[in-house]
Every structure is written in structure tokens, then in C-alpha cells.
XYZ file of C-alpha atoms in Angstrom:
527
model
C 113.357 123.907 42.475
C 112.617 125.928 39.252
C 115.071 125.372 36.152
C 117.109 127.956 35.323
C 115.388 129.324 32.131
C 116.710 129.263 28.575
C 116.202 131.425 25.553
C 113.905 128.918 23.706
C 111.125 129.005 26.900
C 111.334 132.624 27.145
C 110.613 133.198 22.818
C 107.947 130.350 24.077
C 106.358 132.661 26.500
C 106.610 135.740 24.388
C 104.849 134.367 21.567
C 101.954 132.416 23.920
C 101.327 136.440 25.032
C 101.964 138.033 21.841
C 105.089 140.398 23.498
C 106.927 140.194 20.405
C 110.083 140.542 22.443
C 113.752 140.622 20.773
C 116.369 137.919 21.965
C 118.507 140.601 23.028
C 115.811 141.592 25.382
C 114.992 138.251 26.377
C 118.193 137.169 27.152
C 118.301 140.188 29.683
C 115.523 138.957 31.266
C 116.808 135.739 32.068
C 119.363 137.518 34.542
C 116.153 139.000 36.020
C 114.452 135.799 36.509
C 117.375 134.348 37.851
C 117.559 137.008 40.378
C 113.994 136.018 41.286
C 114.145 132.406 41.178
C 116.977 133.063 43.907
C 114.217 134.832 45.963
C 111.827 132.354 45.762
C 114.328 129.569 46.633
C 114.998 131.900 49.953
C 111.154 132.304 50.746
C 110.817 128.578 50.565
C 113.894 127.878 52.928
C 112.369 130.334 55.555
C 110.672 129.142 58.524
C 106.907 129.035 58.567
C 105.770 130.408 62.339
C 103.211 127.775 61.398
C 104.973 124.561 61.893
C 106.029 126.096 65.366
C 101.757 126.235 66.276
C 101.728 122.328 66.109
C 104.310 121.758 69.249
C 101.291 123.567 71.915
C 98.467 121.181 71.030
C 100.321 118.103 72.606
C 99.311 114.848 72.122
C 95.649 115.028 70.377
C 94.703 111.499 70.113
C 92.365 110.505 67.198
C 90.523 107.963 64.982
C 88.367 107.262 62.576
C 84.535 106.848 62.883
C 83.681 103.321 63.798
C 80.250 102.045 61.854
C 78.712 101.832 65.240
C 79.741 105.826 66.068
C 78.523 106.534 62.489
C 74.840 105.187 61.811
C 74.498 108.213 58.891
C 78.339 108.336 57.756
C 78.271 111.629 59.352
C 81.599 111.788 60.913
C 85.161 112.094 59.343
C 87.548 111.345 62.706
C 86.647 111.384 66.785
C 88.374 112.953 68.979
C 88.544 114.709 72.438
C 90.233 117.836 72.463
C 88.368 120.221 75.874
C 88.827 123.637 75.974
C 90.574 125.427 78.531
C 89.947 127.106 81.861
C 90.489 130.983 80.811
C 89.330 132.608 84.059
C 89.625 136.200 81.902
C 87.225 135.168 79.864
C 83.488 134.274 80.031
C 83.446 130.085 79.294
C 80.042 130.655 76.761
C 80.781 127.278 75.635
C 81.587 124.877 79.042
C 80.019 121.718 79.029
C 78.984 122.086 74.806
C 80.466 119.462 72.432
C 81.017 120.668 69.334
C 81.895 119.027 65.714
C 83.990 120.900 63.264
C 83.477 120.859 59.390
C 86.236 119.020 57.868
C 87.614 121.449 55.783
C 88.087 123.524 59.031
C 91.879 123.129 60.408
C 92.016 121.442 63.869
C 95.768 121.370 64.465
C 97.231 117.783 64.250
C 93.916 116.066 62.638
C 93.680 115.057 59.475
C 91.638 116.525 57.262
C 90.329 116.034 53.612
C 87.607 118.497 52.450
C 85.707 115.436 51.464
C 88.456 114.871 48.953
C 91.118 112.299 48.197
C 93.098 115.177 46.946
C 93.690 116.352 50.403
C 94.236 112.705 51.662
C 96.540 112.292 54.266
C 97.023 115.955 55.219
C 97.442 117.172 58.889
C 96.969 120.687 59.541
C 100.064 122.362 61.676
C 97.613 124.327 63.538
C 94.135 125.590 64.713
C 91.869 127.845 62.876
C 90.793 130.894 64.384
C 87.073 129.552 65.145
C 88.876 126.133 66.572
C 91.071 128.492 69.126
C 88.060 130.447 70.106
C 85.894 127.621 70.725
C 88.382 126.128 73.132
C 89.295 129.456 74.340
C 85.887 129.600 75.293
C 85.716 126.339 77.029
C 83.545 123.993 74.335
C 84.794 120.415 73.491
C 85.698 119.495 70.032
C 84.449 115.620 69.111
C 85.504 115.236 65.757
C 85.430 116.638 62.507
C 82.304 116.224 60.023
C 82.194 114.776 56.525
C 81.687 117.563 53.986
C 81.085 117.203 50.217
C 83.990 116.755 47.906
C 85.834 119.701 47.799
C 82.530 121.163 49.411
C 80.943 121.518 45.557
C 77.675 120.230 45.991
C 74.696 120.994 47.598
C 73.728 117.450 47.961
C 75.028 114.931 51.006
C 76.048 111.899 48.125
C 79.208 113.331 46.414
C 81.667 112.326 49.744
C 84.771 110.437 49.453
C 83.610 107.394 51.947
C 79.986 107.509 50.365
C 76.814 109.242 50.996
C 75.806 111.022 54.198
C 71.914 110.149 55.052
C 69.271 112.616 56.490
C 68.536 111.548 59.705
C 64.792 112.164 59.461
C 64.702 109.665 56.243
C 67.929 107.820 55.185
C 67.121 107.543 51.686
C 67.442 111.103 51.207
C 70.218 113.665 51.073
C 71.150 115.918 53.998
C 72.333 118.625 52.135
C 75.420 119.860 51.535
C 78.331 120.824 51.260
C 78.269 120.967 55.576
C 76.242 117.782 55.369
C 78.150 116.009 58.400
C 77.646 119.259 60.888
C 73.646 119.155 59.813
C 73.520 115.271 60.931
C 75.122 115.546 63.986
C 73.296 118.500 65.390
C 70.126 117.041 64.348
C 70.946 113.476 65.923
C 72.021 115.001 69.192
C 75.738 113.877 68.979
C 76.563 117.261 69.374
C 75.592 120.805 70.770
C 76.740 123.091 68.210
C 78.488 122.515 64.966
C 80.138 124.431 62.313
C 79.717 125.043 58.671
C 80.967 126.792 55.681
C 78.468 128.713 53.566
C 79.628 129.588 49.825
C 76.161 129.158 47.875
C 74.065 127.804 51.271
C 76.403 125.424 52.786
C 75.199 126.057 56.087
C 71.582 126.957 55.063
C 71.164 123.373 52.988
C 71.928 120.921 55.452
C 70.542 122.890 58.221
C 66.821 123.516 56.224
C 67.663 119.461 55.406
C 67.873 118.418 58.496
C 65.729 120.378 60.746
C 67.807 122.378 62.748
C 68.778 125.852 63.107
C 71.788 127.538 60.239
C 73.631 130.960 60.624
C 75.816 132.427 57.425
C 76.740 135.741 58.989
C 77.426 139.005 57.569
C 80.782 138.469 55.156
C 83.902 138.800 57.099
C 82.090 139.169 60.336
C 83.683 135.219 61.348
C 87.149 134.805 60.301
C 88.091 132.221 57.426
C 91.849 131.911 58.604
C 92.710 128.081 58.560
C 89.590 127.256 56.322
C 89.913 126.142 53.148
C 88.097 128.453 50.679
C 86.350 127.774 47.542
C 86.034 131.567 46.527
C 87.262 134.008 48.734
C 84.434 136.531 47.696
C 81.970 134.369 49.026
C 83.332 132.528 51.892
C 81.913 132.580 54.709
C 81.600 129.995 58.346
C 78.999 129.767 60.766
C 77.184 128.066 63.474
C 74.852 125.265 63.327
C 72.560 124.212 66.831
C 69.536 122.938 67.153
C 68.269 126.584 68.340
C 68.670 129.763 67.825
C 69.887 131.004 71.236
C 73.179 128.637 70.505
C 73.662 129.811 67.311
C 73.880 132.907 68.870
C 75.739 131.773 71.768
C 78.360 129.798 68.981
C 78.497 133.001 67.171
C 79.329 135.465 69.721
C 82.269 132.917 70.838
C 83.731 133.145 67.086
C 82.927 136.617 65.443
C 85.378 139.339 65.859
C 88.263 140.893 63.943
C 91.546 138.363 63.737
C 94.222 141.155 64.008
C 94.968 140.985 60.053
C 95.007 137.754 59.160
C 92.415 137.252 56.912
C 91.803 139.754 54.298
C 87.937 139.263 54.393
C 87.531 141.290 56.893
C 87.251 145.152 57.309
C 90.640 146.722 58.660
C 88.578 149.464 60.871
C 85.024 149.830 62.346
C 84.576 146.589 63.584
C 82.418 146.343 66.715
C 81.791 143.475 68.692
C 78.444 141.905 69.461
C 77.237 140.293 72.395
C 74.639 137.947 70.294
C 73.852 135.859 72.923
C 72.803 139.086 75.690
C 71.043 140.532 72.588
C 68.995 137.042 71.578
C 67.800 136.715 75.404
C 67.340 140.350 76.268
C 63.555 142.056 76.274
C 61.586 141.400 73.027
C 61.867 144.093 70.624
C 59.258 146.856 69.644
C 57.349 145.861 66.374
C 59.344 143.355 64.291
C 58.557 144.215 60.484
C 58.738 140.970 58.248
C 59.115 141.515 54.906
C 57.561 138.329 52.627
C 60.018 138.102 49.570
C 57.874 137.421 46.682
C 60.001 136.511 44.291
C 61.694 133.575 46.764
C 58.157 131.740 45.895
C 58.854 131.357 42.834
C 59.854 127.999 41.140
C 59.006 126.266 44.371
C 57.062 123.217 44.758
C 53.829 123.109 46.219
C 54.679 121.664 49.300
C 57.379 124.240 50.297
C 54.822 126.983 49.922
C 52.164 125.636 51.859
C 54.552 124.768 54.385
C 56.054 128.297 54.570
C 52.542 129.890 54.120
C 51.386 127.872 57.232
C 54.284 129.363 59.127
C 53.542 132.801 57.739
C 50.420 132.281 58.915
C 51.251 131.404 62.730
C 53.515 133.869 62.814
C 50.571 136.646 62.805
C 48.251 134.964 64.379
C 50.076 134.012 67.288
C 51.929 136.813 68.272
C 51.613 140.572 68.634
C 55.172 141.804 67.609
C 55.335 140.612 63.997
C 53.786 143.049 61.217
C 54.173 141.292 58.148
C 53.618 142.198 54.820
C 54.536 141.775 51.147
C 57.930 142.712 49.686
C 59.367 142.630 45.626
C 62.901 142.549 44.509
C 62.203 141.446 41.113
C 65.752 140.679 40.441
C 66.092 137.925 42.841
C 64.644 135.661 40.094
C 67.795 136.009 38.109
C 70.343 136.208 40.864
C 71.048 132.093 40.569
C 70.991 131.946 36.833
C 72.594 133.522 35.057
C 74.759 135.984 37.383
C 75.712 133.277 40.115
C 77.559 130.568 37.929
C 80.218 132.896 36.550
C 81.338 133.746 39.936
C 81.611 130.027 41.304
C 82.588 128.392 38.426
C 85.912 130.423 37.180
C 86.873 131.990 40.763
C 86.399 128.007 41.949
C 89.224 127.267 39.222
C 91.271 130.408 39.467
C 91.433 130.003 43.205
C 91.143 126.776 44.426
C 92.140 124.830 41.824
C 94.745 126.369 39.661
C 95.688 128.209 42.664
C 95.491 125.308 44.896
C 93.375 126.609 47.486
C 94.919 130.305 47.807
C 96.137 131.547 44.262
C 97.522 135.306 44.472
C 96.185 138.880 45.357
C 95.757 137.290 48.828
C 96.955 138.729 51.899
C 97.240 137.722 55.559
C 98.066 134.330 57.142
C 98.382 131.317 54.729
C 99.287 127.579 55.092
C 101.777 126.661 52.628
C 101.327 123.146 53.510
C 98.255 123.392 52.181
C 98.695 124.743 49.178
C 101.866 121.690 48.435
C 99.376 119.292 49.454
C 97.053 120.321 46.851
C 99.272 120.946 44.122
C 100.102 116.870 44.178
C 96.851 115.890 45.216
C 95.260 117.547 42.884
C 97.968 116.326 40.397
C 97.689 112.718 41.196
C 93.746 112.328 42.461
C 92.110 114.472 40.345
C 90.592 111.457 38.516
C 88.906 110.880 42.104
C 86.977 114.103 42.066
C 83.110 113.941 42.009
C 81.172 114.440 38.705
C 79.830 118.049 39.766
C 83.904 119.667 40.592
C 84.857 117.872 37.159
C 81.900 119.716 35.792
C 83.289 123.024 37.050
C 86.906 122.691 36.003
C 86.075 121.389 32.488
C 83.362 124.083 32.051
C 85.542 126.982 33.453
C 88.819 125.797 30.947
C 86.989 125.105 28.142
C 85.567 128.616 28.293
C 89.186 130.282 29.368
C 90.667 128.459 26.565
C 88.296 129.173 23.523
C 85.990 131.783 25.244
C 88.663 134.861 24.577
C 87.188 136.790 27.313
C 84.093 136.271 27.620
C 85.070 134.417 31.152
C 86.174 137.695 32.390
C 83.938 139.976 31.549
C 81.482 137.905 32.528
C 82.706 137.409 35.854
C 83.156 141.286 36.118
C 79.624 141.554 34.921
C 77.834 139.435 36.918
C 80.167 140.578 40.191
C 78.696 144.343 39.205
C 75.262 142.591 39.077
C 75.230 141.677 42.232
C 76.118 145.130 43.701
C 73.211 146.431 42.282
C 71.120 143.898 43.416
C 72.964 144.296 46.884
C 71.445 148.170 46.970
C 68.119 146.212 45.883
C 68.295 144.027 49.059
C 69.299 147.234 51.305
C 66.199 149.545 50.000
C 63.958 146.953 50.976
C 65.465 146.160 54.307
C 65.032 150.050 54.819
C 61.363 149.295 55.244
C 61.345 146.339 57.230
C 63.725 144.243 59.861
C 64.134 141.140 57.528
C 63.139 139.180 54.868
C 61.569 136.004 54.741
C 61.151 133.212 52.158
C 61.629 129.645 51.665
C 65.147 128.256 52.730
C 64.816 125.691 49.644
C 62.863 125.407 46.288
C 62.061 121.877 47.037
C 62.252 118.992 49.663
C 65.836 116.881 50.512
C 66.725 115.003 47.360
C 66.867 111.572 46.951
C 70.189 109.810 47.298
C 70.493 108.364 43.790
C 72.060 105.056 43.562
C 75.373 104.156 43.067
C 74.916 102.853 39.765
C 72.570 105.855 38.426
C 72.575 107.805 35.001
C 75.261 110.492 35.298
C 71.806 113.299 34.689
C 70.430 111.897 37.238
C 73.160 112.320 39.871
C 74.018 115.481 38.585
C 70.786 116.964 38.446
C 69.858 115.699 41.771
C 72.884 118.007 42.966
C 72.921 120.792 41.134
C 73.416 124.201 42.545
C 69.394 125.085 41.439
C 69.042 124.457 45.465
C 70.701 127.426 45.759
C 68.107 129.257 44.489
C 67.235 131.096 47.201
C 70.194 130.617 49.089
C 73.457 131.825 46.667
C 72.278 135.874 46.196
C 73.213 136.551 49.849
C 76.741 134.511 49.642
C 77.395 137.229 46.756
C 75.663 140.399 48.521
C 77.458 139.679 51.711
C 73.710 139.832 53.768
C 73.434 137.395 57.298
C 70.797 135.142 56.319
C 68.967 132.134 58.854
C 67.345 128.849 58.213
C 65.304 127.748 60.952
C 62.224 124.837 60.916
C 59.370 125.394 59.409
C 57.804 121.848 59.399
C 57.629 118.578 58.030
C 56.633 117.169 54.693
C 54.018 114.921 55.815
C 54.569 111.731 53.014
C 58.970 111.816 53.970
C 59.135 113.131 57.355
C 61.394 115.505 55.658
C 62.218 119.036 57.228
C 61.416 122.280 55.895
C 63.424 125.343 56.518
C 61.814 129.040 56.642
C 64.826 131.791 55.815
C 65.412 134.959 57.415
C 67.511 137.618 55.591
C 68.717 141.087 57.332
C 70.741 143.889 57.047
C 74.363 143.821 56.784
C 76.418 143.874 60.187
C 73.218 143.837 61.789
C 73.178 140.115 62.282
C 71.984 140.617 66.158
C 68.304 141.560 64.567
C 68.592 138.423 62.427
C 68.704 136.219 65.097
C 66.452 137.940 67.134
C 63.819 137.538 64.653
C 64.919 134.108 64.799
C 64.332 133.743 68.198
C 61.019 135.127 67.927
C 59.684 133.597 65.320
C 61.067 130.106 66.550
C 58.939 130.423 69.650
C 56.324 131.046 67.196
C 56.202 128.120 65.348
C 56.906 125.498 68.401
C 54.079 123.973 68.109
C 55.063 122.716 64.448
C 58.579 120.976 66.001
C 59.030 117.190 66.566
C 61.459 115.511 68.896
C 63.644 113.712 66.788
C 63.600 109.785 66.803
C 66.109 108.001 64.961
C 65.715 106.279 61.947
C 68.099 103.476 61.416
């Protein structure tokens, strides 16, 4: 509990914010604080409803991935948890098996958020997406390793070491969902999900070959997922098509009666993704070629995606494609998209150990204790890249006067304007389509590598193409492309639509999949 406060810490505090407060004043305040240190000593003695969730999941027996189970270091724990028999309620996912990112609460399973900071940690209850997808019948397996505190783009900054693309184990699976990616891609699993903050879900999914959904913003619920910036949070599916990614998503999506602040209070209709993906093929579907998401990519990537392009109108009659220019999609990475992830990543997650304030809804307090000490006694554990973001982010809060917050406020206005950039061109056709990634999968650098090397070989430049629509709020799909011919590596074409209109997103999808099915390979493993 909180000290009572004296009259030397409160002349401390009023000369740290230049108050220039008299003692006489100051020692009034202290009966004020007291009055509030009383309050929060009540709030912490109440009951949390939350600790009363854990007594309905029963006995929910676990363990940890075996090297046998675990040929890629893809899982976190295995379990067996089946989804009930809800006979109001259509079972979209009976018979599916489905992993669960681990930083994703599955109530009484440990989790970590690839982080010995969160070591040890048992969530009291379900998220939202976890009670839907047994609510709808599906099987949970396990949960999925994820990159340390999911900061990285990359599949070799884990806690338990790096996670290896199935298609070629020497190279990175993407991050930060790396796990869900693998275990799609392997067949372990039917469906997965992923967190998407600057192309979580997109990375590993273009990575590995399969098919990624980050919806609309606030279209999925977050509540029971930890968050790295709640302006840019978002979870999706992951399936090795798109009809389950739309099957996943129209299991999950839907308002969550208040408890998570991310999404809209009124207006929200529901979406039967799944009827709309398999209904009658649309009129003309008008593809939009992003020119600017070219740029800065390498040579392979282009002829890759302008091999797909080309399929696409040769081989069927729906698609009318043609050329499209948001010139300010070459800046929306650098500089605009580092201010946002780098001092809302330390405001929020770490300072404010996974929550901070100005937060509403439903919260786990155990969560945020458990971070507060891990954070306090493991933070020496943390990869290179989260170190890089909480030195970066203090040293410029500390001598930057505030230049971190207008820059934040700057580059957050930015992004609105390119947001009404992205929505004029999306007035003239159905979606957008570029590259998923500048380049191919990176290659997992070796334990004992140069610190540039590591760090370049994760660094948020993936993003690229990737970030913007984490920012603008805008659904956005990675689906296969092709293969590099030298690695056997996948590349991943992305598909960018309107917002809340996420049902013509994945119908493109579904079109242009069928499209390019002639470019697909069964996958063989590896190792």
C-alpha cells in the first residue's frame, strides 16, 4: 500500500512540475491525498467478477510442447479444450482445431506474450474470441509462440528461441503471430488467430503461405488481449483459405456489449462473412493496383506480384484492373508510423503495464500486477528491438521537451488525412492491391550475430506496406501469390478495402484465390 505522503515529497512534486505551490497549500493537499489513497486501498480490496470466470472452465489440463509436437518451435502449451453443443446457435466451427496466439487469454493457461516478463501468469478467464470460438463449437489445441512482447516483425526474437518457416527453416516466419502462421501452414491446425498492430497477422501469413485477415478496427473485440497500442490493435483469423477466414471471422466479429472501448457504441451490424464469401460472384470487381506499394521492393516481389496481376486478367472475366496513386503511402512507414508505436508502446504497455489510463471497459488487473514486477525484475530479458523502443521513447520524453508529443499528435493527424486518401481512391474501385511485403522471409541470423545485423533483419521496414492500414483502421488481406523459386519461400499479394466493408475484402479474396490456383503447392515438410 501507498505511504502516507509528507511535506518534503509533495515540495518534491511541485517543483518536478513547476506548481510553485505554498506549504500551506501543500499541506492541505495531503488530507486530500489521504482521502484518495483510502479509495484506492477500497478499489483494491473489492472483488474482481474476474477471478469468479476461472471456477466454469473446470479442469483444463495442459503442457508444454514436446520437441517431437514442435518440429518449428511453433507452439507455446497443448491442450484440449472442445467447444460446446449450443443447439441456439449455428456450430460454424465443429470439427475445426484451432491455435490461439499467446498473448490471447485462454482462461487457466499460461501465457507469456513471448516474454519472460509475463512468465508464470495464468489468465482468470477467456477472451471474447476464445468464448466465441467454443461457443461456436471449434477446438482449441494450444496456444502459439508470438514474438517478445509481440515487437518484431521477425519469428527470432522469442523467449524459447527462434520459430522456423516451414517452407525453409533457415528463415524467419514472420512475426509477431509467428506461431499461428506455422501451424496453419503445417496443417496442425484449421484456423488460427493473430494480432495485427503493424502486420502481425499479414507477416507471418505472406511468410508462410497461407491466408491473413486484419479486419476493420474494432470490428473483432480485443477484450482479454494484451495490447501494444490500443489505437492500432487489432485480432484476426489465419486459415489456409479464404472461405475459413471468413468462416473464423464471422464466429468472432460483433459488438462485446461495452467491454472494449475499440469499438463503436451504436451502428454496428453484423455480417454473415461466410454466406457472403460463398454466395453468387459479384458484378465487376474493380482492382485498384497501388503504385506506390511497388516501391522499395525487391525484384523478386514484383515479378511475383506482376505475374499474379497478370493471371488475374487473363483468367477471369470479373476483375477490371487498373492503376491507382496515393502518393503519400511512401511516407506512411517513415516518418509518421514510428511516433505512434514507439511512445504509445511505452506510455501504454510499458509504463502503463499493458493498460495505462483513459481506458474504459473490462480490464484484468492481474495483468497489469503481473507486469508491473515482471517488467520490474525481467526487463533485462527483453529482446534487443523492445529495448530499442523503451530507450528511444525515454530518451526523447526526457530531453525531447515535447517534441514526443507533438509529434505523436502530428503524425496521428497524418494519418487521418491519409485515411481520406485511402477512402477517395476506394471510391473508384472495390480494393487495393499491392505487395504484402517489400522483400522475401528474412534469414534467421545466428545466435551469436552483430547486434545490426539482428536488428536490421527485424526491423519494422517490413511493415512497409503493411503498418498505414493498422493506423487508418482499413481491413486489409494477405493471400499467396507464389514462391521464390531459389528458397521455396512464399509470397503474399495484399488486398486493401473499405472500412466496415470487410465482406468485399474477402470476397475479392475468394476470387482472386481461385485465380491464382494454379500458382499453389501442397506443402511438404521440411525438417
Amino acid at each position: 500500500m501507498l505511504p502516507s505522503p509528507t511535506l518534503k515529497d509533495l515540495q518534491e512534486i511541485s517543483e518536478e512540475y513547476n506548481l510553485n505551490i505554498s506549504d500551506d497549500k501543500l499541506s492541505f493537499y495531503m488530507k486530500t491525498i489521504e482521502h484518495n489513497l483510502e479509495d484506492v486501498k477500497e478499489v483494491n480490496a473489492w472483488k474482481n467478477p474476474l477471478d469468479d470466470e476461472k471456477h466454469k472452465y473446470g479442469n483444463r489440463p495442459f503442457h508444454r510442447a514436446t520437441l517431437q509436437e514442435n518440429p518449428y518451435n511453433a507452439w507455446h502449451h497443448i491442450c484440449n479444450i472442445k467447444g460446446g453443443q449450443n443447439e441456439d446457435q449455428v456450430q460454424l466451427l465443429a470439427d475445426r482445431k484451432l491455435a490461439i496466439k499467446d498473448n490471447i487469454f485462454i482462461g487457466m493457461v499460461p501465457l507469456m506474450n513471448g516474454s519472460r516478463t509475463l512468465e508464470g501468469f495464468v489468465p482468470e478467464c477467456d477472451a471474447t474470441v476464445v468464448e466465441r470460438i467454443l461457443n461456436h463449437g471449434g477446438t482449441i489445441v494450444g496456444n502459439v509462440t508470438c514474438e517478445n512482447l509481440c515487437l518484431s516483425g521477425a519469428s527470432f526474437n522469442t523467449t524459447y528461441g527462434p520459430v522456423r518457416n516451414p517452407w525453409n527453416p533457415n528463415y524467419s516466419a514472420g512475426g509477431s503471430s509467428s506461431g499461428s502462421g506455422v501451424v496453419v501452414a503445417v496443417g496442425d491446425v484449421d484456423m488460427a488467430l493473430g494480432g495485427d498492430q503493424g502486420g502481425s497477422i499479414r507477416i507471418p501469413s505472406s511468410s508462410c503461405g497461407i491466408v491473413g485477415l486484419k479486419p476493420t478496427y474494432g470490428l473483432v473485440p480485443y477484450t482479454g488481449i494484451i495490447s501494444i497500442v490500443r489505437a492500432i490493435d487489432h485480432v484476426g483469423p489465419m486459415a489456409r483459405n479464404v472461405t475459413d477466414c471468413a468462416r473464423l471471422l464471422t464466429a468472432i466479429a460483433g459488438f462485446d456489449d461495452g467491454k472494449d472501448d475499440r469499438q463503436p457504441s451504436t451502428g454496428f451490424q453484423l455480417t454473415d462473412y461466410l454466406a457472403e464469401v460463398n454466395a453468387a460472384r459479384p458484378g465487376v470487381l474493380r482492382i485498384g493496383i497501388l503504385k506506390e506499394g511497388f516501391e522499395e521492393c525487391d525484384g523478386v516481389i514484383i515479378d511475383c506480384i506482376q505475374n499474379a496481376i497478370d493471371l488475374i486478367k487473363s483468367s477471369n472475366q470479373f476483375a477490371e484492373v487498373t492503376e491507382v496513386s496515393v502518393p503519400d503511402h511512401s511516407k506512411a512507414l517513415s516518418p509518421f508510423f514510428s511516433p505512434i508505436l514507439f511512445y504509445a508502446t511505452q506510455d501504454q504497455l510499458i509504463d502503463g503495464c499493458g493498460y495505462g489510463t483513459s481506458v474504459s471497459g473490462v480490464l484484468s488487473s492481474a495483468l497489469s500486477e503481473k507486469m508491473y514486477d515482471g517488467l520490474r525484475s525481467h526487463s533485462h530479458t527483453l529482446h534487443d528491438l523492445a529495448k530499442q523502443v523503451i530507450v528511444s521513447s525515454a530518451y526523447v520524453k526526457k530531453y525531447g521537451g515535447h517534441a514526443r508529443y507533438s509529434s505523436y499528435a502530428k503524425a496521428q493527424t497524418w494519418f487521418w488525412h491519409i485515411g481520406k486518401a485511402y477512402n477517395k481512391a476506394l471510391e473508384e474501385v472495390d480494393v487495393l492491391l499491392m505487395p504484402t511485403l517489400p522483400i522475401l522471409p528474412i534469414k534467421i541470423p545466428s545466435p551469436d550475430a552483430p547486434i545490426r545485423d539482428a536488428m536490421e533483419a527485424a526491423a519494422i521496414s517490413l511493415s512497409r506496406n503493411t503498418a498505414p492500414f493498422d493506423v487508418t483502421h482499413h481491413p486489409a488481406i494477405t493471400l499467396n501469390a507464389g514462391y521464390d523459386k531459389e528458397t521455396n519461400l512464399p509470397i503474399g499479394l495484399q488486398l486493401v478495402g473499405r472500412l466496415w466493408d470487410d465482406a468485399t475484402v474477402l470476397k475479392a479474396a475468394k476470387l482472386i484465390e481461385d485465380s491464382l490456383a494454379e500458382l499453389q503447392k501442397p506443402f511438404s515438410f521440411t525438417i
